[in-house]
mmCIF file with all atom_site columns, C-alpha atoms in Angstrom:
data_model
loop_
_atom_site.group_PDB
_atom_site.id
_atom_site.type_symbol
_atom_site.label_atom_id
_atom_site.label_alt_id
_atom_site.label_comp_id
_atom_site.label_asym_id
_atom_site.label_entity_id
_atom_site.label_seq_id
_atom_site.pdbx_PDB_ins_code
_atom_site.Cartn_x
_atom_site.Cartn_y
_atom_site.Cartn_z
_atom_site.occupancy
_atom_site.B_iso_or_equiv
_atom_site.pdbx_formal_charge
_atom_site.auth_seq_id
_atom_site.auth_comp_id
_atom_site.auth_asym_id
_atom_site.auth_atom_id
_atom_site.pdbx_PDB_model_num
ATOM 1   C CA . MET A 1 1   ? 120.690 -121.365 -111.170 1.00 0.00 ? 1   MET A CA 1
ATOM 2   C CA . GLY A 1 2   ? 122.463 -119.214 -108.425 1.00 0.00 ? 2   GLY A CA 1
ATOM 3   C CA . ALA A 1 3   ? 121.486 -115.931 -106.832 1.00 0.00 ? 3   ALA A CA 1
ATOM 4   C CA . SER A 1 4   ? 124.384 -114.068 -108.626 1.00 0.00 ? 4   SER A CA 1
ATOM 5   C CA . SER A 1 5   ? 123.211 -115.370 -112.056 1.00 0.00 ? 5   SER A CA 1
ATOM 6   C CA . ILE A 1 6   ? 119.831 -113.894 -111.480 1.00 0.00 ? 6   ILE A CA 1
ATOM 7   C CA . ASP A 1 7   ? 120.924 -110.700 -110.339 1.00 0.00 ? 7   ASP A CA 1
ATOM 8   C CA . SER A 1 8   ? 123.432 -110.437 -113.232 1.00 0.00 ? 8   SER A CA 1
ATOM 9   C CA . LYS A 1 9   ? 120.363 -110.711 -115.509 1.00 0.00 ? 9   LYS A CA 1
ATOM 10  C CA . SER A 1 10  ? 118.055 -108.462 -113.545 1.00 0.00 ? 10  SER A CA 1
ATOM 11  C CA . ALA A 1 11  ? 120.785 -105.965 -113.778 1.00 0.00 ? 11  ALA A CA 1
ATOM 12  C CA . LEU A 1 12  ? 121.214 -106.457 -117.497 1.00 0.00 ? 12  LEU A CA 1
ATOM 13  C CA . ILE A 1 13  ? 117.289 -106.003 -118.193 1.00 0.00 ? 13  ILE A CA 1
ATOM 14  C CA . ALA A 1 14  ? 117.392 -103.211 -116.000 1.00 0.00 ? 14  ALA A CA 1
ATOM 15  C CA . GLY A 1 15  ? 120.128 -101.473 -117.925 1.00 0.00 ? 15  GLY A CA 1
ATOM 16  C CA . GLY A 1 16  ? 118.676 -102.145 -121.160 1.00 0.00 ? 16  GLY A CA 1
ATOM 17  C CA . THR A 1 17  ? 115.391 -100.904 -120.133 1.00 0.00 ? 17  THR A CA 1
ATOM 18  C CA . ALA A 1 18  ? 117.135 -97.550  -118.705 1.00 0.00 ? 18  ALA A CA 1
ATOM 19  C CA . ALA A 1 19  ? 118.808 -97.398  -122.008 1.00 0.00 ? 19  ALA A CA 1
ATOM 20  C CA . ALA A 1 20  ? 115.769 -97.883  -123.983 1.00 0.00 ? 20  ALA A CA 1
ATOM 21  C CA . VAL A 1 21  ? 113.545 -95.114  -122.027 1.00 0.00 ? 21  VAL A CA 1
ATOM 22  C CA . THR A 1 22  ? 116.767 -92.647  -121.957 1.00 0.00 ? 22  THR A CA 1
ATOM 23  C CA . TYR A 1 23  ? 117.058 -93.122  -125.865 1.00 0.00 ? 23  TYR A CA 1
ATOM 24  C CA . TYR A 1 24  ? 113.082 -92.685  -126.394 1.00 0.00 ? 24  TYR A CA 1
ATOM 25  C CA . LEU A 1 25  ? 113.312 -89.704  -124.142 1.00 0.00 ? 25  LEU A CA 1
ATOM 26  C CA . SER A 1 26  ? 116.073 -88.087  -125.881 1.00 0.00 ? 26  SER A CA 1
ATOM 27  C CA . LYS A 1 27  ? 114.582 -88.886  -129.224 1.00 0.00 ? 27  LYS A CA 1
ATOM 28  C CA . ARG A 1 28  ? 111.519 -87.371  -128.243 1.00 0.00 ? 28  ARG A CA 1
ATOM 29  C CA . HIS A 1 29  ? 113.137 -84.246  -126.892 1.00 0.00 ? 29  HIS A CA 1
ATOM 30  C CA . PHE A 1 30  ? 115.116 -83.717  -130.113 1.00 0.00 ? 30  PHE A CA 1
ATOM 31  C CA . ASP A 1 31  ? 112.144 -84.423  -132.264 1.00 0.00 ? 31  ASP A CA 1
ATOM 32  C CA . ASN A 1 32  ? 110.152 -81.920  -130.278 1.00 0.00 ? 32  ASN A CA 1
ATOM 33  C CA . LYS A 1 33  ? 113.087 -79.363  -130.640 1.00 0.00 ? 33  LYS A CA 1
ATOM 34  C CA . THR A 1 34  ? 113.229 -80.074  -134.505 1.00 0.00 ? 34  THR A CA 1
ATOM 35  C CA . ILE A 1 35  ? 109.485 -79.385  -134.804 1.00 0.00 ? 35  ILE A CA 1
ATOM 36  C CA . GLN A 1 36  ? 109.943 -76.318  -132.801 1.00 0.00 ? 36  GLN A CA 1
ATOM 37  C CA . LEU A 1 37  ? 112.836 -75.496  -135.075 1.00 0.00 ? 37  LEU A CA 1
ATOM 38  C CA . ARG A 1 38  ? 110.603 -75.952  -138.302 1.00 0.00 ? 38  ARG A CA 1
ATOM 39  C CA . LYS A 1 39  ? 107.712 -74.133  -136.868 1.00 0.00 ? 39  LYS A CA 1
ATOM 40  C CA . GLU A 1 40  ? 109.659 -71.004  -136.037 1.00 0.00 ? 40  GLU A CA 1
ATOM 41  C CA . LYS A 1 41  ? 111.496 -71.214  -139.395 1.00 0.00 ? 41  LYS A CA 1
ATOM 42  C CA . TYR A 1 42  ? 107.923 -71.437  -141.097 1.00 0.00 ? 42  TYR A CA 1
ATOM 43  C CA . ASP A 1 43  ? 106.916 -68.352  -138.776 1.00 0.00 ? 43  ASP A CA 1
ATOM 44  C CA . ARG A 1 44  ? 109.957 -66.181  -139.984 1.00 0.00 ? 44  ARG A CA 1
ATOM 45  C CA . ASP A 1 45  ? 109.313 -67.388  -143.655 1.00 0.00 ? 45  ASP A CA 1
ATOM 46  C CA . GLN A 1 46  ? 105.581 -66.385  -143.523 1.00 0.00 ? 46  GLN A CA 1
ATOM 47  C CA . LYS A 1 47  ? 106.432 -63.004  -141.995 1.00 0.00 ? 47  LYS A CA 1
ATOM 48  C CA . GLU A 1 48  ? 109.182 -62.410  -144.562 1.00 0.00 ? 48  GLU A CA 1
ATOM 49  C CA . ARG A 1 49  ? 106.865 -63.245  -147.253 1.00 0.00 ? 49  ARG A CA 1
ATOM 50  C CA . THR A 1 50  ? 103.928 -61.129  -146.168 1.00 0.00 ? 50  THR A CA 1
ATOM 51  C CA . ALA A 1 51  ? 106.318 -58.030  -146.041 1.00 0.00 ? 51  ALA A CA 1
ATOM 52  C CA . GLN A 1 52  ? 107.680 -58.792  -149.421 1.00 0.00 ? 52  GLN A CA 1
ATOM 53  C CA . ASN A 1 53  ? 104.284 -59.235  -150.840 1.00 0.00 ? 53  ASN A CA 1
ATOM 54  C CA . ALA A 1 54  ? 103.190 -55.876  -149.331 1.00 0.00 ? 54  ALA A CA 1
ATOM 55  C CA . THR A 1 55  ? 106.051 -54.234  -150.767 1.00 0.00 ? 55  THR A CA 1
ATOM 56  C CA . ARG A 1 56  ? 105.212 -55.494  -154.154 1.00 0.00 ? 56  ARG A CA 1
ATOM 57  C CA . GLN A 1 57  ? 101.709 -54.622  -153.960 1.00 0.00 ? 57  GLN A CA 1
ATOM 58  C CA . ASP A 1 58  ? 102.810 -51.012  -153.135 1.00 0.00 ? 58  ASP A CA 1
ATOM 59  C CA . SER A 1 59  ? 104.740 -51.093  -156.423 1.00 0.00 ? 59  SER A CA 1
ATOM 60  C CA . GLY A 1 60  ? 102.056 -52.446  -158.405 1.00 0.00 ? 60  GLY A CA 1
ATOM 61  C CA . LEU A 1 61  ? 103.530 -55.873  -158.743 1.00 0.00 ? 61  LEU A CA 1
ATOM 62  C CA . PRO A 1 62  ? 101.873 -59.229  -158.274 1.00 0.00 ? 62  PRO A CA 1
ATOM 63  C CA . ASN A 1 63  ? 102.950 -61.749  -155.516 1.00 0.00 ? 63  ASN A CA 1
ATOM 64  C CA . GLY A 1 64  ? 105.304 -64.514  -155.916 1.00 0.00 ? 64  GLY A CA 1
ATOM 65  C CA . VAL A 1 65  ? 109.234 -64.776  -156.996 1.00 0.00 ? 65  VAL A CA 1
ATOM 66  C CA . LYS A 1 66  ? 110.573 -63.059  -160.106 1.00 0.00 ? 66  LYS A CA 1
ATOM 67  C CA . LEU A 1 67  ? 111.846 -65.355  -162.736 1.00 0.00 ? 67  LEU A CA 1
ATOM 68  C CA . GLU A 1 68  ? 115.014 -64.643  -164.277 1.00 0.00 ? 68  GLU A CA 1
ATOM 69  C CA . GLY A 1 69  ? 115.319 -65.284  -168.227 1.00 0.00 ? 69  GLY A CA 1
ATOM 70  C CA . PHE A 1 70  ? 111.616 -65.234  -169.024 1.00 0.00 ? 70  PHE A CA 1
ATOM 71  C CA . GLN A 1 71  ? 110.681 -62.705  -171.407 1.00 0.00 ? 71  GLN A CA 1
ATOM 72  C CA . SER A 1 72  ? 107.333 -61.267  -173.203 1.00 0.00 ? 72  SER A CA 1
ATOM 73  C CA . ASP A 1 73  ? 108.046 -57.890  -174.603 1.00 0.00 ? 73  ASP A CA 1
ATOM 74  C CA . ASN A 1 74  ? 106.495 -57.936  -177.998 1.00 0.00 ? 74  ASN A CA 1
ATOM 75  C CA . VAL A 1 75  ? 102.875 -58.764  -177.956 1.00 0.00 ? 75  VAL A CA 1
ATOM 76  C CA . TYR A 1 76  ? 101.364 -58.910  -181.448 1.00 0.00 ? 76  TYR A CA 1
ATOM 77  C CA . LEU A 1 77  ? 97.488  -58.487  -181.351 1.00 0.00 ? 77  LEU A CA 1
ATOM 78  C CA . GLN A 1 78  ? 95.647  -60.610  -183.858 1.00 0.00 ? 78  GLN A CA 1
ATOM 79  C CA . ASP A 1 79  ? 94.440  -58.075  -186.686 1.00 0.00 ? 79  ASP A CA 1
ATOM 80  C CA . LEU A 1 80  ? 90.632  -57.946  -187.094 1.00 0.00 ? 80  LEU A CA 1
ATOM 81  C CA . GLU A 1 81  ? 88.437  -55.904  -189.468 1.00 0.00 ? 81  GLU A CA 1
ATOM 82  C CA . HIS A 1 82  ? 86.490  -53.342  -187.677 1.00 0.00 ? 82  HIS A CA 1
ATOM 83  C CA . LEU A 1 83  ? 82.897  -52.640  -189.080 1.00 0.00 ? 83  LEU A CA 1
ATOM 84  C CA . GLY A 1 84  ? 83.614  -48.826  -188.193 1.00 0.00 ? 84  GLY A CA 1
ATOM 85  C CA . LYS A 1 85  ? 86.392  -48.604  -190.580 1.00 0.00 ? 85  LYS A CA 1
ATOM 86  C CA . TYR A 1 86  ? 83.924  -49.062  -193.692 1.00 0.00 ? 86  TYR A CA 1
ATOM 87  C CA . PHE A 1 87  ? 80.440  -48.378  -192.381 1.00 0.00 ? 87  PHE A CA 1
ATOM 88  C CA . ALA A 1 88  ? 79.213  -45.443  -190.343 1.00 0.00 ? 88  ALA A CA 1
ATOM 89  C CA . SER A 1 89  ? 78.423  -46.154  -186.625 1.00 0.00 ? 89  SER A CA 1
ATOM 90  C CA . GLU A 1 90  ? 74.849  -46.007  -185.802 1.00 0.00 ? 90  GLU A CA 1
ATOM 91  C CA . GLY A 1 91  ? 75.769  -46.357  -181.940 1.00 0.00 ? 91  GLY A CA 1
ATOM 92  C CA . ASP A 1 92  ? 77.744  -42.998  -181.777 1.00 0.00 ? 92  ASP A CA 1
ATOM 93  C CA . GLY A 1 93  ? 76.771  -41.189  -178.413 1.00 0.00 ? 93  GLY A CA 1
ATOM 94  C CA . ILE A 1 94  ? 74.888  -44.481  -177.201 1.00 0.00 ? 94  ILE A CA 1
ATOM 95  C CA . LYS A 1 95  ? 76.038  -45.395  -173.767 1.00 0.00 ? 95  LYS A CA 1
ATOM 96  C CA . ASN A 1 96  ? 76.626  -49.040  -173.703 1.00 0.00 ? 96  ASN A CA 1
ATOM 97  C CA . LEU A 1 97  ? 74.278  -50.364  -170.700 1.00 0.00 ? 97  LEU A CA 1
ATOM 98  C CA . MET A 1 98  ? 72.913  -53.558  -169.830 1.00 0.00 ? 98  MET A CA 1
ATOM 99  C CA . GLU A 1 99  ? 68.838  -53.869  -170.313 1.00 0.00 ? 99  GLU A CA 1
ATOM 100 C CA . LEU A 1 100 ? 67.422  -55.403  -167.187 1.00 0.00 ? 100 LEU A CA 1
ATOM 101 C CA . GLY A 1 101 ? 63.914  -55.919  -166.885 1.00 0.00 ? 101 GLY A CA 1
ATOM 102 C CA . GLY A 1 102 ? 63.246  -52.336  -168.359 1.00 0.00 ? 102 GLY A CA 1
ATOM 103 C CA . HIS A 1 103 ? 65.999  -51.047  -166.046 1.00 0.00 ? 103 HIS A CA 1
ATOM 104 C CA . HIS A 1 104 ? 69.548  -49.954  -167.176 1.00 0.00 ? 104 HIS A CA 1
ATOM 105 C CA . ALA A 1 105 ? 72.495  -51.053  -165.356 1.00 0.00 ? 105 ALA A CA 1
ATOM 106 C CA . GLU A 1 106 ? 76.224  -50.144  -166.147 1.00 0.00 ? 106 GLU A CA 1
ATOM 107 C CA . TYR A 1 107 ? 78.817  -52.911  -166.699 1.00 0.00 ? 107 TYR A CA 1
ATOM 108 C CA . ASN A 1 108 ? 81.135  -53.410  -164.109 1.00 0.00 ? 108 ASN A CA 1
ATOM 109 C CA . LYS A 1 109 ? 84.073  -53.656  -166.691 1.00 0.00 ? 109 LYS A CA 1
ATOM 110 C CA . LEU A 1 110 ? 84.183  -52.458  -170.181 1.00 0.00 ? 110 LEU A CA 1
ATOM 111 C CA . ILE A 1 111 ? 86.986  -53.915  -172.438 1.00 0.00 ? 111 ILE A CA 1
ATOM 112 C CA . GLY A 1 112 ? 89.409  -51.294  -174.038 1.00 0.00 ? 112 GLY A CA 1
ATOM 113 C CA . PRO A 1 113 ? 90.779  -51.579  -177.595 1.00 0.00 ? 113 PRO A CA 1
ATOM 114 C CA . GLU A 1 114 ? 94.168  -53.055  -176.707 1.00 0.00 ? 114 GLU A CA 1
ATOM 115 C CA . GLU A 1 115 ? 93.155  -55.541  -173.796 1.00 0.00 ? 115 GLU A CA 1
ATOM 116 C CA . CYS A 1 116 ? 94.066  -59.356  -175.083 1.00 0.00 ? 116 CYS A CA 1
ATOM 117 C CA . ILE A 1 117 ? 94.415  -62.598  -174.268 1.00 0.00 ? 117 ILE A CA 1
ATOM 118 C CA . LEU A 1 118 ? 98.067  -64.187  -174.787 1.00 0.00 ? 118 LEU A CA 1
ATOM 119 C CA . ALA A 1 119 ? 98.149  -67.109  -176.980 1.00 0.00 ? 119 ALA A CA 1
ATOM 120 C CA . ASN A 1 120 ? 101.587 -68.290  -175.995 1.00 0.00 ? 120 ASN A CA 1
ATOM 121 C CA . ILE A 1 121 ? 101.247 -68.603  -172.270 1.00 0.00 ? 121 ILE A CA 1
ATOM 122 C CA . ARG A 1 122 ? 103.916 -71.312  -171.963 1.00 0.00 ? 122 ARG A CA 1
ATOM 123 C CA . ARG A 1 123 ? 107.225 -70.022  -170.729 1.00 0.00 ? 123 ARG A CA 1
ATOM 124 C CA . GLY A 1 124 ? 111.048 -71.375  -170.223 1.00 0.00 ? 124 GLY A CA 1
ATOM 125 C CA . PRO A 1 125 ? 114.245 -69.833  -169.765 1.00 0.00 ? 125 PRO A CA 1
ATOM 126 C CA . GLY A 1 126 ? 115.556 -68.847  -173.097 1.00 0.00 ? 126 GLY A CA 1
ATOM 127 C CA . SER A 1 127 ? 111.914 -68.716  -174.820 1.00 0.00 ? 127 SER A CA 1
ATOM 128 C CA . THR A 1 128 ? 111.265 -66.197  -177.450 1.00 0.00 ? 128 THR A CA 1
ATOM 129 C CA . ALA A 1 129 ? 110.074 -62.681  -176.101 1.00 0.00 ? 129 ALA A CA 1
ATOM 130 C CA . VAL A 1 130 ? 107.505 -62.570  -179.064 1.00 0.00 ? 130 VAL A CA 1
ATOM 131 C CA . THR A 1 131 ? 104.120 -63.419  -178.292 1.00 0.00 ? 131 THR A CA 1
ATOM 132 C CA . ARG A 1 132 ? 100.753 -63.748  -180.154 1.00 0.00 ? 132 ARG A CA 1
ATOM 133 C CA . ALA A 1 133 ? 97.433  -62.321  -178.545 1.00 0.00 ? 133 ALA A CA 1
ATOM 134 C CA . PHE A 1 134 ? 93.909  -62.301  -179.394 1.00 0.00 ? 134 PHE A CA 1
ATOM 135 C CA . VAL A 1 135 ? 91.284  -59.785  -179.008 1.00 0.00 ? 135 VAL A CA 1
ATOM 136 C CA . ARG A 1 136 ? 89.493  -60.133  -175.613 1.00 0.00 ? 136 ARG A CA 1
ATOM 137 C CA . ALA A 1 137 ? 85.785  -60.723  -175.857 1.00 0.00 ? 137 ALA A CA 1
ATOM 138 C CA . GLY A 1 138 ? 83.247  -58.563  -173.721 1.00 0.00 ? 138 GLY A CA 1
ATOM 139 C CA . PRO A 1 139 ? 81.260  -55.165  -173.739 1.00 0.00 ? 139 PRO A CA 1
ATOM 140 C CA . ARG A 1 140 ? 83.012  -52.076  -175.273 1.00 0.00 ? 140 ARG A CA 1
ATOM 141 C CA . LYS A 1 141 ? 82.642  -48.684  -174.279 1.00 0.00 ? 141 LYS A CA 1
ATOM 142 C CA . GLU A 1 142 ? 81.071  -47.644  -177.777 1.00 0.00 ? 142 GLU A CA 1
ATOM 143 C CA . LEU A 1 143 ? 78.453  -49.247  -179.900 1.00 0.00 ? 143 LEU A CA 1
ATOM 144 C CA . HIS A 1 144 ? 78.702  -49.654  -183.712 1.00 0.00 ? 144 HIS A CA 1
ATOM 145 C CA . PHE A 1 145 ? 74.748  -50.398  -184.050 1.00 0.00 ? 145 PHE A CA 1
ATOM 146 C CA . ASN A 1 146 ? 71.969  -48.887  -182.322 1.00 0.00 ? 146 ASN A CA 1
ATOM 147 C CA . PRO A 1 147 ? 70.359  -51.684  -180.486 1.00 0.00 ? 147 PRO A CA 1
ATOM 148 C CA . LYS A 1 148 ? 66.782  -50.281  -181.339 1.00 0.00 ? 148 LYS A CA 1
ATOM 149 C CA . LYS A 1 149 ? 67.523  -51.001  -184.915 1.00 0.00 ? 149 LYS A CA 1
ATOM 150 C CA . VAL A 1 150 ? 69.165  -54.316  -184.726 1.00 0.00 ? 150 VAL A CA 1
ATOM 151 C CA . ASN A 1 151 ? 68.429  -57.789  -186.552 1.00 0.00 ? 151 ASN A CA 1
ATOM 152 C CA . ALA A 1 152 ? 70.660  -60.467  -185.899 1.00 0.00 ? 152 ALA A CA 1
ATOM 153 C CA . ALA A 1 153 ? 71.544  -63.746  -187.527 1.00 0.00 ? 153 ALA A CA 1
ATOM 154 C CA . ILE A 1 154 ? 73.693  -66.569  -185.891 1.00 0.00 ? 154 ILE A CA 1
ATOM 155 C CA . VAL A 1 155 ? 75.032  -69.470  -188.205 1.00 0.00 ? 155 VAL A CA 1
ATOM 156 C CA . THR A 1 156 ? 77.208  -72.254  -187.406 1.00 0.00 ? 156 THR A CA 1
ATOM 157 C CA . CYS A 1 157 ? 79.309  -73.769  -190.277 1.00 0.00 ? 157 CYS A CA 1
ATOM 158 C CA . GLY A 1 158 ? 79.990  -77.353  -189.935 1.00 0.00 ? 158 GLY A CA 1
ATOM 159 C CA . GLY A 1 159 ? 82.266  -79.577  -187.552 1.00 0.00 ? 159 GLY A CA 1
ATOM 160 C CA . LEU A 1 160 ? 81.997  -80.950  -184.480 1.00 0.00 ? 160 LEU A CA 1
ATOM 161 C CA . CYS A 1 161 ? 81.936  -78.424  -181.729 1.00 0.00 ? 161 CYS A CA 1
ATOM 162 C CA . PRO A 1 162 ? 80.565  -79.294  -178.314 1.00 0.00 ? 162 PRO A CA 1
ATOM 163 C CA . GLY A 1 163 ? 78.962  -76.441  -176.436 1.00 0.00 ? 163 GLY A CA 1
ATOM 164 C CA . LEU A 1 164 ? 77.651  -74.570  -179.584 1.00 0.00 ? 164 LEU A CA 1
ATOM 165 C CA . ASN A 1 165 ? 73.855  -74.651  -178.282 1.00 0.00 ? 165 ASN A CA 1
ATOM 166 C CA . ASN A 1 166 ? 74.910  -72.971  -175.135 1.00 0.00 ? 166 ASN A CA 1
ATOM 167 C CA . VAL A 1 167 ? 76.633  -70.325  -177.232 1.00 0.00 ? 167 VAL A CA 1
ATOM 168 C CA . ILE A 1 168 ? 73.545  -69.756  -179.416 1.00 0.00 ? 168 ILE A CA 1
ATOM 169 C CA . ARG A 1 169 ? 71.252  -69.540  -176.363 1.00 0.00 ? 169 ARG A CA 1
ATOM 170 C CA . GLU A 1 170 ? 73.298  -67.083  -174.594 1.00 0.00 ? 170 GLU A CA 1
ATOM 171 C CA . ILE A 1 171 ? 73.907  -64.947  -177.719 1.00 0.00 ? 171 ILE A CA 1
ATOM 172 C CA . THR A 1 172 ? 70.219  -64.716  -178.024 1.00 0.00 ? 172 THR A CA 1
ATOM 173 C CA . ARG A 1 173 ? 69.591  -63.968  -174.607 1.00 0.00 ? 173 ARG A CA 1
ATOM 174 C CA . SER A 1 174 ? 72.237  -61.501  -174.359 1.00 0.00 ? 174 SER A CA 1
ATOM 175 C CA . LEU A 1 175 ? 70.932  -59.546  -177.559 1.00 0.00 ? 175 LEU A CA 1
ATOM 176 C CA . PHE A 1 176 ? 67.485  -59.271  -175.764 1.00 0.00 ? 176 PHE A CA 1
ATOM 177 C CA . TYR A 1 177 ? 68.337  -58.986  -172.112 1.00 0.00 ? 177 TYR A CA 1
ATOM 178 C CA . LEU A 1 178 ? 71.452  -56.964  -172.271 1.00 0.00 ? 178 LEU A CA 1
ATOM 179 C CA . TYR A 1 179 ? 71.292  -54.929  -175.447 1.00 0.00 ? 179 TYR A CA 1
ATOM 180 C CA . GLY A 1 180 ? 67.517  -54.736  -175.459 1.00 0.00 ? 180 GLY A CA 1
ATOM 181 C CA . ILE A 1 181 ? 67.186  -55.137  -179.399 1.00 0.00 ? 181 ILE A CA 1
ATOM 182 C CA . GLU A 1 182 ? 63.855  -54.417  -180.689 1.00 0.00 ? 182 GLU A CA 1
ATOM 183 C CA . GLY A 1 183 ? 64.453  -56.308  -184.100 1.00 0.00 ? 183 GLY A CA 1
ATOM 184 C CA . LYS A 1 184 ? 64.580  -60.087  -184.739 1.00 0.00 ? 184 LYS A CA 1
ATOM 185 C CA . CYS A 1 185 ? 67.223  -62.585  -184.125 1.00 0.00 ? 185 CYS A CA 1
ATOM 186 C CA . TYR A 1 186 ? 67.307  -65.400  -186.656 1.00 0.00 ? 186 TYR A CA 1
ATOM 187 C CA . GLY A 1 187 ? 69.116  -68.760  -186.725 1.00 0.00 ? 187 GLY A CA 1
ATOM 188 C CA . ILE A 1 188 ? 70.384  -69.661  -190.184 1.00 0.00 ? 188 ILE A CA 1
ATOM 189 C CA . VAL A 1 189 ? 69.760  -73.290  -191.125 1.00 0.00 ? 189 VAL A CA 1
ATOM 190 C CA . GLY A 1 190 ? 72.222  -75.368  -193.091 1.00 0.00 ? 190 GLY A CA 1
ATOM 191 C CA . GLY A 1 191 ? 75.348  -73.284  -192.932 1.00 0.00 ? 191 GLY A CA 1
ATOM 192 C CA . TYR A 1 192 ? 76.461  -70.507  -195.167 1.00 0.00 ? 192 TYR A CA 1
ATOM 193 C CA . SER A 1 193 ? 73.750  -71.584  -197.810 1.00 0.00 ? 193 SER A CA 1
ATOM 194 C CA . GLY A 1 194 ? 70.864  -71.066  -195.422 1.00 0.00 ? 194 GLY A CA 1
ATOM 195 C CA . PHE A 1 195 ? 71.449  -67.609  -196.348 1.00 0.00 ? 195 PHE A CA 1
ATOM 196 C CA . HIS A 1 196 ? 70.155  -67.929  -199.825 1.00 0.00 ? 196 HIS A CA 1
ATOM 197 C CA . ASP A 1 197 ? 68.632  -71.320  -200.028 1.00 0.00 ? 197 ASP A CA 1
ATOM 198 C CA . PRO A 1 198 ? 64.540  -71.146  -199.854 1.00 0.00 ? 198 PRO A CA 1
ATOM 199 C CA . LYS A 1 199 ? 64.689  -74.920  -199.024 1.00 0.00 ? 199 LYS A CA 1
ATOM 200 C CA . THR A 1 200 ? 66.032  -73.807  -195.796 1.00 0.00 ? 200 THR A CA 1
ATOM 201 C CA . PRO A 1 201 ? 64.246  -70.560  -194.342 1.00 0.00 ? 201 PRO A CA 1
ATOM 202 C CA . PRO A 1 202 ? 65.813  -69.179  -191.074 1.00 0.00 ? 202 PRO A CA 1
ATOM 203 C CA . ILE A 1 203 ? 64.357  -69.818  -187.655 1.00 0.00 ? 203 ILE A CA 1
ATOM 204 C CA . GLU A 1 204 ? 63.303  -66.953  -185.680 1.00 0.00 ? 204 GLU A CA 1
ATOM 205 C CA . LEU A 1 205 ? 65.223  -67.333  -182.156 1.00 0.00 ? 205 LEU A CA 1
ATOM 206 C CA . THR A 1 206 ? 63.723  -65.675  -179.002 1.00 0.00 ? 206 THR A CA 1
ATOM 207 C CA . PRO A 1 207 ? 64.711  -66.310  -175.527 1.00 0.00 ? 207 PRO A CA 1
ATOM 208 C CA . ASP A 1 208 ? 61.778  -68.517  -174.959 1.00 0.00 ? 208 ASP A CA 1
ATOM 209 C CA . THR A 1 209 ? 62.738  -70.821  -177.830 1.00 0.00 ? 209 THR A CA 1
ATOM 210 C CA . VAL A 1 210 ? 66.393  -71.232  -177.019 1.00 0.00 ? 210 VAL A CA 1
ATOM 211 C CA . ARG A 1 211 ? 65.597  -71.943  -173.166 1.00 0.00 ? 211 ARG A CA 1
ATOM 212 C CA . HIS A 1 212 ? 65.683  -75.519  -173.292 1.00 0.00 ? 212 HIS A CA 1
ATOM 213 C CA . ILE A 1 213 ? 68.330  -76.115  -176.453 1.00 0.00 ? 213 ILE A CA 1
#
């Protein structure tokens, strides 16, 4: 092999290496530039979004993008009977306070008569504007019963419903610890028939008896 042939191959290798290095450096430069441009765009978007959210909050609107074509104008609250319509209230003038170890504390939140939970939460373009709603649970400003005179009964009526023991326990605890009732709380045995069947007398429930159910 002649010297000229070796020189040619060396020149070819050197040229290829230089080209590869140039390509790598150029690609790295443009990749870094692309990353920098993306970061700048992200920073601009974040700044713009922060300003938009601040404007929405000043107007009492939530954060996010308003979707067009979505409606929820007509909300129909589930109609429930209220004992106050048929029986005089014993709780008039009694402020609804939590009973905590002999001390009283105000609730952080009292539920108003028109506060509700929407039943039809799924929405899409062209969806109906009519929505059903359920009464929201929670403490009210006014009490119907005087806690000092309350006797309560808890009954469950068949069907598989995981979590009922928790419900029974927390209702019992709430009656004694939050409302401070001075009467008794009963657990009805055998469903509705337990109200009148002498073979299934009720069980008295207290915070101690429901502690581990």
